[in-house]
């Protein structure tokens, strides 16, 4: 392969002119054979033009680890200590069956690519979540940034709406740092909308303060910070300044603020998504994407079903449960709504958690952590729906076919969003680090 | 067994306890531990200043594990009293204490300081009037302000770096939210004016309360006409107090 064609291929992936020059320099000073192979590999798994359309991503995060056997990977022929008591139902995709408590989702499966062979070996919430959401095995040496923060950094603002938003917050995986900015500046952290997504706080001036007075305060603050040079500039002050700038960018934009206001929805829209937390979260996510957010994470907690799984998942009479009906309504509404609005092609919707759950039921009628097998649903953003990628063995224990690793998934999500996962970023201590060290594009998706 | 544990912890030949505690107090005061992260003391994670850590630990043991004495020793050191200003070459130093490291005010301290500056106390559920945020036990007392200011939720240890911080939500809260704005009404600004103080005295008082310094001449030159021209001096004074509490200078120990 000639260096020029390599470079051109890279530029199609959104590499800047500076990198282009940099690459040119490398070539001038001699590119090693290994480098060439790497670049060839990069060219080989470059998504085709249809798949590069995603400009934003909604991640519906099933915090705690959703059971694959009781949702998207039913095993009706397995023995009773493994089999889910939920029936498998047919979907709009011939031959693809899912759990009976996901009937609405069954109707949108033609838009969904289902990976049934997600597999890794990190069975703690903290480590598993970090692996999935950063694409790196966690290490104490370096805190890696989440996919959302990477996308916020690489794609930036497209409007006054924050590029990375977490609903209700970026606390996932038992308060792990998985969804945070890692070694990137804090300014790329998520905007946490707070516990009531139907009423995001502090977007309006306080009582008795008019908009113009609020603007005057802003001007005073600007002057004050210019007067007072007593605080040495550093990462902390830069983050603080960036957040104030983002805040005011948002506050002075009526369009951006309106994106957070669910009362702007037509009557019935909220019902369609459901008034559950995940339903309200998905509706808000769609509004934010529409208004220009790049990456919105909707966190649905409570999937850590160690006991009474067959009561907790379908039955909303149990406190904090009814997970499946709520998810079914929210997820199917989200995919349908995006399609109806013509936003599905440009919006990648990812549905997953940190791992699957033990095929064998435990003594409490629950399932425990099982990272060796799990599922991911991808829709929109250039992904071809109506297909299943990979499969687990007869008991849902391990991938029988086409294992997919968290780095593969992270690589694919970033690539679909037009971010080059092999790009080098620099940590605060000046160390160059690739966005991802491993992982390859999943070509079956596009 | 607890007595045995305590005896083991504080045995003079226990090399771990005193070093751990000294390191944590040092981090609290200086913004960075001699060993980072502070919950990871092991031989392969060495201290930046091993002799200093040893000396402080030894002193701590000799003084009968007296925390006040330890704090006194640290804060009276030249290192602690250094300015955060840098001189070009040491700008990138983030571990050798060639200058003070800028620290964000902790959530509880921020809240208490706002209460103290404005003269309006917080009220926390289940605690007597006048309780400070730093006196709350654990993190279970509901307080959106403390959450958004980034208090440790204690669901897990917050010792490692990369804590929540409040980010954009915190900035929005400080600009528009209750923590500052509710305390401006009926707070100190109005009281000062009611005492008949001149504009300049009001400004100086607010600066002293919020930033523990007097305004510089150019600051006075900016704010004095502002208060003077305002249709409502009280509103202008509140706006100035809002400005001070939102300023970069207020947000950091420097």
XYZ file of C-alpha atoms in Angstrom:
700
model
C 0.000 0.000 0.000
C 1.354 3.412 -0.885
C 1.628 5.915 1.932
C -0.561 8.417 0.115
C -3.509 6.070 -0.131
C -3.097 5.175 3.530
C -3.225 8.811 4.456
C -6.272 9.493 2.350
C -8.098 6.591 3.924
C -7.271 7.960 7.347
C -8.523 11.401 6.533
C -11.904 9.982 5.602
C -12.099 8.855 9.200
C -11.820 12.362 10.476
C -8.113 12.656 11.123
C -7.093 16.277 11.199
C -4.734 17.981 8.787
C -2.171 18.163 11.548
C -2.265 14.388 11.972
C -2.093 14.078 8.246
C 1.106 16.095 8.238
C 2.362 14.132 11.195
C 1.748 10.932 9.309
C 3.547 12.397 6.338
C 6.544 13.068 8.557
C 6.471 9.525 9.840
C 6.529 8.271 6.314
C 9.405 10.549 5.485
C 11.433 9.196 8.361
C 10.551 5.650 7.548
C 7.432 3.794 8.481
C 8.158 0.383 9.927
C 6.673 -2.728 8.380
C 4.619 -3.273 11.511
C 3.220 0.238 11.181
C 2.241 -0.466 7.631
C 0.429 -3.616 8.629
C -1.374 -1.705 11.300
C -2.436 0.951 8.846
C -3.562 -1.659 6.375
C -5.655 -3.292 9.064
C -7.098 0.109 9.820
C -8.058 0.584 6.222
C -9.557 -2.882 6.081
C -12.026 -2.417 8.882
C -12.910 1.122 8.002
C -16.707 1.330 7.933
C -18.288 1.863 4.569
C -19.883 5.170 3.754
C -23.298 4.072 4.965
C -22.031 3.483 8.487
C -20.312 6.805 9.043
C -23.579 8.644 9.430
C -23.885 8.540 13.202
C -23.476 11.963 14.744
C -24.781 11.046 18.159
C -25.317 8.141 20.499
C -27.874 7.214 23.115
C -26.596 4.599 25.532
C -29.275 2.907 27.607
C -27.191 1.458 30.410
C -28.733 -1.457 32.325
C -26.809 -0.966 35.535
C -26.115 -4.083 37.571
C -25.927 -6.550 34.703
C -29.054 -7.698 32.834
C -29.729 -11.417 32.597
C -29.256 -12.451 28.990
C -31.279 -15.662 29.437
C -34.338 -13.754 30.609
C -34.222 -11.058 27.947
C -32.552 -11.367 24.543
C -31.019 -14.853 24.654
C -33.748 -17.278 25.766
C -32.892 -20.978 25.956
C -36.298 -22.694 26.013
C -34.757 -26.120 25.606
C -32.356 -25.852 28.531
C -33.010 -27.754 31.774
C -35.231 -26.111 34.365
C -32.372 -25.001 36.631
C -31.188 -22.852 33.734
C -34.193 -22.080 31.583
C -36.128 -18.892 32.137
C -39.793 -19.461 33.037
C -40.588 -16.627 30.659
C -41.697 -17.837 27.259
C -39.828 -16.882 24.143
C -41.875 -14.951 21.596
C -41.330 -14.352 17.930
C -40.294 -10.955 16.657
C -40.577 -9.111 13.366
C -37.374 -10.879 12.388
C -38.052 -14.488 11.364
C -36.173 -16.919 13.557
C -35.284 -14.319 16.188
C -37.076 -14.933 19.481
C -36.852 -12.897 22.649
C -38.502 -12.824 26.065
C -42.297 -12.543 26.271
C -42.012 -9.488 28.519
C -40.502 -7.525 25.645
C -43.430 -7.577 23.189
C -43.023 -4.013 21.977
C -39.310 -4.514 21.506
C -40.107 -7.601 19.430
C -41.876 -5.272 17.014
C -38.779 -3.090 16.452
C -36.189 -5.843 16.071
C -35.935 -5.146 12.354
C -34.073 -1.989 13.378
C -31.893 -3.778 15.901
C -28.672 -5.728 15.522
C -28.433 -8.099 18.458
C -25.026 -9.289 19.658
C -25.438 -12.401 21.783
C -21.773 -13.180 22.273
C -20.412 -10.298 24.330
C -17.831 -11.847 26.605
C -15.172 -10.819 29.092
C -13.807 -11.910 32.425
C -14.428 -9.011 34.830
C -17.274 -10.048 37.098
C -17.364 -7.068 39.481
C -19.736 -4.205 38.791
C -16.934 -1.700 39.101
C -14.384 -3.394 36.871
C -16.913 -4.782 34.397
C -18.551 -1.397 33.969
C -15.226 0.287 33.458
C -14.227 -2.295 30.873
C -17.443 -1.812 28.897
C -17.622 1.958 29.109
C -13.964 2.752 28.509
C -12.859 -0.168 26.328
C -9.893 -0.702 28.656
C -9.304 -3.220 31.406
C -9.141 -1.044 34.502
C -5.713 -0.394 35.961
C -4.696 1.651 38.980
C -2.056 3.325 36.837
C -4.414 5.392 34.728
C -8.068 6.335 34.871
C -9.429 5.960 31.333
C -12.101 8.255 29.941
C -15.567 6.954 29.158
C -16.817 6.668 25.603
C -19.059 9.657 26.251
C -16.146 11.839 27.302
C -14.094 10.716 24.317
C -16.914 11.538 21.942
C -17.430 14.897 23.657
C -13.763 15.662 23.198
C -13.464 14.457 19.626
C -16.773 15.718 18.286
C -17.317 18.721 20.538
C -20.309 21.003 20.769
C -22.744 21.106 17.908
C -25.013 23.549 19.745
C -25.369 25.065 23.192
C -26.531 21.723 24.566
C -23.766 19.915 26.464
C -22.183 17.257 24.236
C -22.193 14.561 26.925
C -25.171 14.210 29.238
C -25.921 11.542 31.842
C -29.468 10.842 33.016
C -29.767 10.969 35.990
C -25.999 10.964 36.563
C -22.715 9.350 35.602
C -22.660 7.246 38.767
C -22.665 3.743 37.285
C -21.215 0.415 38.303
C -21.448 1.122 42.033
C -20.067 4.663 41.921
C -17.176 3.661 39.694
C -15.507 6.279 37.557
C -16.485 4.341 34.452
C -18.668 7.043 32.906
C -16.404 9.949 33.802
C -13.675 11.870 32.037
C -10.686 9.819 33.269
C -7.408 11.371 32.213
C -9.185 13.895 29.997
C -9.882 17.351 31.421
C -12.930 17.426 33.681
C -14.650 19.688 31.176
C -15.408 16.543 29.139
C -17.328 14.952 31.989
C -21.038 14.386 31.642
C -23.623 16.932 32.609
C -25.593 15.122 35.305
C -29.210 16.208 34.952
C -30.153 14.990 38.423
C -32.695 12.663 39.903
C -35.773 14.100 38.256
C -35.197 14.108 34.503
C -38.609 15.639 33.945
C -37.481 18.736 35.799
C -33.815 19.562 35.360
C -32.736 22.021 38.033
C -31.164 25.441 37.976
C -31.754 26.306 34.329
C -33.809 29.409 35.156
C -32.655 32.511 37.049
C -33.621 32.453 40.716
C -36.876 33.957 41.876
C -36.887 37.730 41.691
C -33.906 37.904 39.339
C -34.724 38.929 35.798
C -32.852 37.635 32.800
C -31.172 41.001 32.283
C -30.086 41.162 35.907
C -28.739 37.664 35.588
C -26.767 38.803 32.557
C -25.451 41.740 34.544
C -24.263 39.399 37.258
C -22.487 37.394 34.627
C -20.689 40.504 33.466
C -19.715 41.359 37.036
C -18.372 37.839 37.521
C -16.361 38.156 34.364
C -14.806 41.380 35.649
C -14.233 39.926 39.095
C -12.340 36.926 37.725
C -10.269 39.258 35.574
C -9.448 41.501 38.567
C -8.512 38.721 40.877
C -5.405 36.967 39.729
C -4.779 35.420 43.120
C -5.508 31.876 42.050
C -2.802 30.227 40.034
C -4.127 28.798 36.818
C -4.170 25.016 36.640
C -6.344 22.090 35.609
C -8.807 22.751 38.432
C -9.330 26.401 37.582
C -9.505 25.606 33.886
C -12.238 23.058 34.535
C -14.126 25.519 36.666
C -13.887 28.201 33.996
C -14.970 25.715 31.328
C -18.027 24.703 33.336
C -19.072 28.313 33.889
C -18.681 28.939 30.189
C -20.762 25.862 29.347
C -23.342 26.915 31.902
C -23.779 30.352 30.401
C -23.759 29.008 26.890
C -26.701 26.868 27.935
C -28.464 29.523 29.990
C -28.559 32.114 27.229
C -29.899 29.673 24.644
C -33.681 29.296 24.816
C -33.496 26.396 22.342
C -30.992 24.513 24.460
C -32.940 25.065 27.642
C -36.133 23.970 25.921
C -34.490 20.642 25.144
C -34.523 19.875 28.863
C -38.203 20.734 29.223
C -40.408 17.698 28.669
C -43.537 19.836 28.698
C -42.590 20.721 25.139
C -43.681 17.233 24.077
C -46.993 16.536 22.428
C -49.621 15.020 24.675
C -49.221 11.276 24.697
C -45.516 11.290 23.930
C -44.511 10.718 27.503
C -47.087 7.920 27.842
C -45.571 6.248 24.849
C -42.180 6.073 26.581
C -43.786 5.404 29.937
C -43.492 7.434 33.116
C -40.862 5.116 34.556
C -37.387 6.482 35.166
C -36.029 4.773 32.093
C -38.988 5.989 30.027
C -38.598 9.596 31.092
C -34.849 9.286 30.639
C -35.162 7.975 27.079
C -37.595 10.728 26.149
C -35.231 13.368 27.497
C -32.350 11.686 25.695
C -34.176 11.932 22.384
C -34.859 15.630 22.941
C -31.219 16.273 23.790
C -29.952 14.399 20.742
C -32.372 16.378 18.621
C -30.985 19.585 20.107
C -27.368 18.635 19.448
C -25.996 16.445 22.237
C -23.418 13.920 21.064
C -23.656 11.232 23.696
C -26.477 10.748 26.153
C -26.319 7.974 28.730
C -29.600 6.870 30.290
C -28.851 4.873 33.404
C -31.463 2.329 34.459
C -30.495 0.848 37.807
C -31.716 -2.342 39.433
C -30.601 -5.082 37.054
C -28.449 -6.766 39.686
C -31.049 -9.465 40.242
C -29.453 -11.871 42.715
C -32.816 -13.063 43.966
C -36.400 -13.602 42.847
C -35.483 -12.701 39.336
C -38.721 -13.981 37.881
C -40.755 -11.753 40.125
C -38.583 -8.685 39.986
C -38.084 -8.488 36.256
C -41.677 -8.594 35.017
C -43.727 -7.491 37.992
C -43.977 -3.827 38.820
C -45.670 -4.586 42.139
C -42.277 -5.308 43.622
C -40.548 -2.228 44.859
C -37.971 -0.910 42.433
C -38.752 -3.561 39.874
C -40.904 -4.195 36.855
C -37.727 -3.761 34.918
C -38.793 -5.507 31.745
C -42.141 -3.800 31.046
C -40.614 -0.391 31.731
C -37.635 -1.072 29.525
C -39.793 -2.597 26.802
C -41.962 0.494 26.572
C -39.077 2.958 26.783
C -36.715 1.235 24.372
C -39.281 0.431 21.698
C -40.667 3.968 21.902
C -37.175 5.414 21.567
C -36.296 3.413 18.469
C -39.689 4.040 16.869
C -39.676 7.726 17.696
C -36.179 8.219 16.298
C -37.195 6.417 13.123
C -40.369 8.471 12.707
C -38.388 11.664 13.110
C -35.758 10.598 10.628
C -33.114 10.611 13.359
C -32.384 6.906 13.526
C -29.795 6.960 10.761
C -27.763 9.590 12.564
C -28.321 8.266 16.082
C -26.704 5.121 17.364
C -28.762 3.521 20.133
C -26.887 1.079 22.358
C -28.593 -1.076 24.967
C -26.390 -3.036 27.362
C -25.110 -3.574 30.883
C -21.805 -4.656 32.375
C -22.344 -8.426 32.059
C -24.867 -11.231 31.756
C -25.948 -13.442 34.625
C -25.276 -16.995 35.687
C -27.170 -19.506 33.582
C -27.703 -21.663 36.645
C -30.225 -20.241 39.077
C -29.022 -19.732 42.632
C -30.761 -20.838 45.841
C -32.663 -17.547 46.118
C -34.215 -17.849 42.689
C -31.806 -15.273 41.297
C -28.851 -15.191 39.006
C -25.379 -13.916 39.862
C -22.728 -12.086 37.845
C -21.643 -13.787 34.626
C -19.287 -11.791 32.425
C -18.577 -14.684 30.065
C -21.821 -14.196 28.185
C -23.997 -11.175 27.652
C -25.936 -9.284 25.020
C -25.836 -5.875 23.340
C -28.521 -4.321 21.155
C -27.422 -1.740 18.603
C -29.810 0.235 16.455
C -29.480 3.180 14.102
C -26.363 5.146 13.321
C -25.606 3.087 10.239
C -26.140 -0.290 11.912
C -28.133 -2.767 9.852
C -30.981 -4.118 11.924
C -32.794 -7.413 11.905
C -29.733 -9.524 12.479
C -28.119 -11.537 15.202
C -24.366 -11.587 15.655
C -22.811 -14.428 17.613
C -24.490 -17.039 19.754
C -23.991 -18.652 23.127
C -23.879 -22.394 23.691
C -26.960 -24.432 24.551
C -27.000 -23.301 28.181
C -26.067 -19.676 27.542
C -22.731 -20.078 29.299
C -20.132 -18.987 26.781
C -20.056 -17.781 23.202
C -20.323 -20.691 20.820
C -19.692 -18.436 17.896
C -18.160 -15.035 17.134
C -17.093 -13.785 20.581
C -17.200 -9.999 20.909
C -15.024 -8.270 23.498
C -15.685 -4.937 25.233
C -12.813 -3.321 23.291
C -14.382 -4.547 20.025
C -17.615 -2.945 21.049
C -15.975 0.306 22.147
C -13.960 0.403 18.937
C -17.105 -0.087 16.879
C -19.152 2.501 18.730
C -16.419 5.108 18.364
C -15.871 4.302 14.705
C -19.571 4.512 13.953
C -19.548 7.935 15.576
C -16.705 9.074 13.364
C -14.017 8.932 16.056
C -10.741 7.190 15.248
C -10.141 4.768 18.151
C -6.445 4.476 17.317
C -5.808 8.170 17.745
C -3.342 9.189 20.427
C -4.393 11.479 23.232
C -2.127 12.937 25.887
C -2.601 12.499 29.635
C -2.041 15.415 32.024
C 1.421 14.091 32.798
C 2.296 14.292 29.137
C 2.052 10.620 28.349
C 0.661 9.755 24.926
C -2.090 7.136 25.138
C -4.155 5.667 22.341
C -7.889 6.019 22.768
C -8.049 2.228 22.573
C -5.207 -0.272 22.709
C -7.137 -3.192 21.306
C -10.389 -4.064 19.659
C -11.504 -4.286 16.056
C -14.526 -3.094 14.178
C -17.463 -5.524 14.084
C -18.082 -5.608 10.340
C -21.265 -7.704 10.568
C -23.072 -4.650 11.952
C -22.973 -2.554 8.809
C -10.542 -7.839 69.955
C -11.108 -4.118 69.390
C -8.743 -3.287 72.210
C -6.170 -5.567 70.672
C -6.707 -3.947 67.303
C -6.238 -0.494 68.808
C -3.118 -1.648 70.611
C -1.709 -3.064 67.390
C -2.570 0.051 65.416
C -0.856 2.359 67.854
C 2.075 0.159 68.757
C 5.190 2.325 68.275
C 6.746 -0.333 66.073
C 3.747 -0.495 63.737
C 5.117 1.256 60.671
C 1.794 1.608 58.868
C -0.729 3.391 61.028
C 1.225 6.557 61.790
C 2.395 6.894 58.208
C -1.118 6.428 56.876
C -2.581 8.992 59.203
C 0.188 11.516 58.684
C -0.148 11.094 54.939
C -3.892 11.698 55.042
C -3.588 14.809 57.197
C -0.851 16.058 54.884
C -3.105 15.519 51.880
C -5.982 17.258 53.570
C -3.854 20.316 54.224
C -1.577 20.399 51.192
C -3.887 19.025 48.523
C -1.693 16.065 47.723
C -0.457 13.171 49.802
C 3.205 12.342 50.183
C 1.939 9.010 48.901
C -0.813 9.097 46.295
C -3.402 7.680 46.305
C -3.573 7.887 50.076
C -5.200 4.482 50.397
C -2.411 2.750 48.523
C 0.642 2.585 50.788
C 2.852 -0.201 49.538
C 6.517 -0.597 48.796
C 6.011 -0.317 45.043
C 4.140 2.985 45.380
C 6.837 5.085 47.010
C 6.447 8.423 48.710
C 7.635 11.555 46.956
C 9.402 12.543 50.197
C 10.154 9.368 52.159
C 12.352 11.039 54.775
C 9.692 13.657 55.492
C 6.970 11.039 55.806
C 9.121 9.016 58.196
C 10.018 12.058 60.281
C 6.414 13.202 60.553
C 5.262 9.704 61.438
C 7.952 9.369 64.094
C 7.069 12.750 65.560
C 3.393 11.772 65.569
C 4.160 8.598 67.541
C 6.458 10.436 69.955
C 3.711 12.980 70.634
C 1.260 10.270 71.572
C -0.677 10.424 68.277
C -1.661 14.006 68.911
C -3.496 15.230 65.784
C -3.485 18.859 66.830
C 0.247 18.776 67.285
C 0.642 17.153 63.866
C -1.519 19.788 62.212
C 0.368 22.534 64.033
C 3.671 21.161 62.784
C 2.482 21.014 59.199
C 0.763 24.382 59.004
C 3.691 26.173 60.605
C 6.024 24.794 57.960
C 7.380 26.936 55.184
C 6.033 24.422 52.687
C 2.469 24.906 53.863
C 2.797 28.658 53.813
C 4.094 28.931 50.263
C 2.065 30.891 47.763
C 0.289 29.169 44.909
C 1.880 31.644 42.518
C 4.479 30.036 40.310
C 7.541 31.440 38.629
C 7.357 29.913 35.197
C 9.731 27.047 35.687
C 7.805 25.404 38.507
C 4.405 25.834 36.896
C 4.150 22.159 35.980
C 5.210 20.904 39.388
C 2.303 18.991 40.850
C 4.093 16.892 43.480
C 7.224 18.530 44.855
C 5.600 21.430 46.728
C 7.603 24.147 45.035
C 4.382 26.157 45.343
C 1.055 25.639 47.077
C -1.349 23.489 45.127
C -4.685 25.105 44.448
C -7.488 23.172 46.152
C -11.196 23.223 45.504
C -13.216 23.904 48.623
C -14.767 20.639 49.768
C -18.550 20.457 49.444
C -19.319 20.836 53.137
C -16.790 23.606 53.592
C -18.147 25.473 50.594
C -21.690 25.280 51.975
C -20.603 26.339 55.465
C -18.543 29.198 54.113
C -21.455 30.517 52.072
C -23.594 30.326 55.209
C -20.972 32.157 57.216
C -20.367 34.877 54.634
C -24.052 35.575 54.059
C -24.977 35.214 57.700
C -27.758 32.757 56.820
C -27.360 29.310 58.359
C -28.359 26.076 56.677
C -30.935 23.837 58.268
C -30.361 20.101 57.998
C -33.105 17.546 58.631
C -32.841 15.899 62.014
C -30.090 18.180 63.282
C -30.421 21.073 65.712
C -30.389 24.614 64.403
C -26.926 25.946 63.769
C -25.432 22.608 62.752
C -22.710 23.048 60.159
C -22.443 20.851 57.089
C -19.052 19.593 58.294
C -20.730 18.295 61.445
C -23.170 16.021 59.609
C -22.539 12.372 60.289
C -22.168 10.401 57.103
C -23.726 11.473 53.854
C -27.301 10.353 54.398
C -28.750 13.716 55.339
C -30.560 14.778 52.174
C -29.076 17.897 50.665
C -29.110 18.581 46.958
C -26.605 21.363 47.524
C -24.038 19.041 49.096
C -24.645 16.413 46.421
C -24.136 18.818 43.566
C -21.121 20.342 45.304
C -19.603 16.867 45.178
C -19.691 15.400 48.685
C -18.493 11.847 48.939
C -21.550 9.600 48.748
C -19.657 6.992 50.789
C -21.034 4.228 48.607
C -17.353 3.594 48.175
C -14.119 5.219 49.162
C -13.495 8.644 47.693
C -9.775 8.513 48.404
C -8.719 7.793 44.859
C -8.520 10.729 42.470
C -11.198 11.327 39.881
C -14.009 12.119 42.288
C -17.296 13.443 41.069
C -16.854 17.152 41.396
C -19.989 18.948 40.425
C -19.132 19.933 36.869
C -21.710 21.745 34.820
C -24.519 20.890 37.242
C -22.551 22.597 40.018
C -21.889 25.699 37.948
C -25.592 25.980 37.111
C -26.437 25.503 40.766
C -24.090 28.201 41.960
C -25.352 30.607 39.312
C -29.074 29.973 39.681
C -29.625 27.583 42.560
C -30.628 27.975 46.156
C -27.278 27.543 47.875
C -26.208 31.087 47.138
C -29.342 32.848 45.947
C -31.611 31.967 48.862
C -29.046 33.355 51.243
C -28.763 36.700 49.476
C -32.289 37.712 50.389
C -32.430 38.955 53.961
C -28.752 38.206 54.354
C -25.747 40.285 55.170
C -25.906 42.699 52.231
C -29.232 44.121 53.364
C -28.138 44.241 56.996
C -25.045 46.239 56.156
C -27.103 48.773 54.255
C -29.655 48.905 57.030
C -26.831 49.848 59.377
C -26.343 52.901 57.196
C -22.899 51.979 55.974
C -21.457 53.868 53.042
C -21.172 52.008 49.739
C -17.425 51.705 50.079
C -17.719 50.230 53.564
C -20.291 47.737 52.353
C -17.981 46.631 49.569
C -15.032 46.315 51.910
C -17.070 44.340 54.414
C -18.300 41.927 51.739
C -14.766 41.405 50.451
C -13.472 40.747 53.943
C -16.217 38.262 54.655
C -15.975 36.382 51.349
C -12.306 36.636 50.424
C -10.634 37.747 53.693
C -9.020 40.651 51.923
C -9.839 44.261 51.119
C -10.773 45.211 47.578
C -7.994 46.599 45.469
C -8.380 50.177 44.216
C -9.380 49.068 40.730
C -12.025 46.786 42.217
C -13.428 49.618 44.326
C -13.370 51.831 41.264
C -15.550 49.314 39.483
C -18.054 48.445 42.205
C -18.504 51.773 43.967
C -20.111 53.552 41.008
C -22.160 50.426 40.382
C -23.729 50.583 43.832
C -24.051 54.317 43.586
C -25.849 54.298 40.236
C -28.119 51.370 41.023
C -31.847 51.991 41.345
C -31.745 49.601 44.265
C -28.518 49.685 46.224
C -29.649 46.592 48.095
C -30.012 44.636 44.876
C -26.651 45.831 43.627
C -25.018 44.837 46.904
C -26.576 41.396 46.636
C -25.336 41.112 43.075
C -21.856 41.957 44.263
C -22.050 39.330 46.980
C -23.314 36.824 44.399
C -20.326 37.751 42.261
C -17.860 37.237 45.094
C -19.345 33.852 45.999
C -19.239 32.723 42.378
C -15.739 34.015 41.779
C -12.772 31.838 41.012
C -10.997 33.287 44.023
C -13.742 32.101 46.378
C -13.972 28.605 44.925
C -10.391 27.622 45.673
C -7.927 27.492 48.523
C -4.939 29.208 47.042
